[in-house]
């Protein structure tokens, strides 16, 4: 049984030369895989951009013995009215010189206890001295002073500065590799779709060889014959691409529901709730939506262009 959009009757009997079901189903499968590949690549790139951007601007500073008096700096002005600073206060005072817009936050004992509970249990039950932990978020575009760790260690010995930019570079490398794999997968899917279309076209030409030779001998142009074949293949590929893309929506939605908690921009958030499915269309990246909309048309173009090329090359070999 022919598909509803299989095309109108013509002298080439293309409904028999190019079977509807096989080409339609194969193109739908290829479009399904291409849609999932586009979704995975977009999700990986989005997560990497958010994580890498946050990590590059974030520093974690640990100050041992935070309540001990800070060492007096040589040449520093002294006043009898000013109370001596603790080591943690001295670090915070120096961090105030960072670029405007920098946000610093010293974790409270409750926050530190909650952070260490999985490893140390209740913090009030451990005898281990806990350092002060200071989170520093630089404004977007600002760079970490290269001498920050050295200066802090000179002023407050034993201060440890953890640069999260290293994780940022690793995430960028991971995203680049994932995008390269996605590009390779898309190229493979496109190549397979081209081969399938070429084989289907050759089969159709072989099936209708006698009729094509007669029409060609009677004056039918190469453009007419190639256009008939290419038009039918393009319609079948368009339909298959639409079905494959629609079928990919369910796993696409599932993937983004799973990835959304990891894309939460607030680093202070400890619980990420799953979004309601009705809000997902507004959350999907614009470039992904455009790619999914364009996917059936890309499949149709591949089918049309491949068939045009195959038919014209075949007709040139006719006597």
Phi, psi and omega in degrees: 000131182283154177286156184301330183254027187290349175110162182275163181290145172208177185293346181272353181050055185291338178296336176264328181288322180239093181303137184294308193296312187297309182293320180298313182294318181295318178294322177298319179295317178296321179292324177299313179295320180295321179296318178294322179296316177298319180294314179298318180295318180294318178297317179296319180293320180294313179297317181297320180296319181288315180294312183296318179298319179291318182292325183293333183261005186247134175236147174237124183243128178250130181241113178285152181047057189295335183270357178284152179298142178286144179295142180286128180278140178294128179086356180284141180293141181240142177228146181281343182276337186274129178289147180296143180275149170277169181300317180294319179295324179295320178296315179298322179295321179290322180296341177294345179273358179291167184307150181300139182099354178288134180251125178243143181215118174271122182296135178285169179298325179293316179296318180294321178296318179296324181291324185265354182305318180300336183256319186251356185074208179293125186295332181283358179254003180252146180267001182288134176289130183259135178282166171278138180244122182243125176263133181237120176248114179281152176294156183300132180093344180279147180251152178289128177304129184296336182259013185299310183295318180296318181294316180296321179292329177289318181283314183234089183302144179091003178280134182246127179248121178258117179270115178278359179298333178298319176295327179298315180294323178294320179293321177296320177295319178297317180297320179297319179293320178295320179293324177295318177296320179295319178297319178296319179295318178295319177297321178295315179298317178297320178295319179296318178298321178295316179295318179297316179295319179297317179295318178296322179292317178298321177297317178296321178295319179294323181292324183250029183301313183298313181296319180295319180296321179294312180297321179294321178292332179277359175114004178295129183284160176299323181296321180295310183295313180296323180295322178296312179297312184294322179298316180293316179298319179298320179293317178297318180293322178297315178296317178296321178296321178296314181295315180298320179292319179295319179295334180281351184296319182299306176294332177298312180298318179298317180298316182287329175294324179286327186275338185302316180301332181276352180259009179297129186284333183282120180283346180277345184288133180252342179231123178250124181272151178286135181285154175289144186297336181288342179269354185295320180304323179284343181271338183291137179299145182298320182294328177291317178299317179297319180296319180293322178293322182281344185301311178300324180289326175295319177297319179296320180293318178300315179297316181295312183294319179296317181293318177304312181296313182296316182293317181295319177296322180292320181292331180294338181275351179290147178292000000 
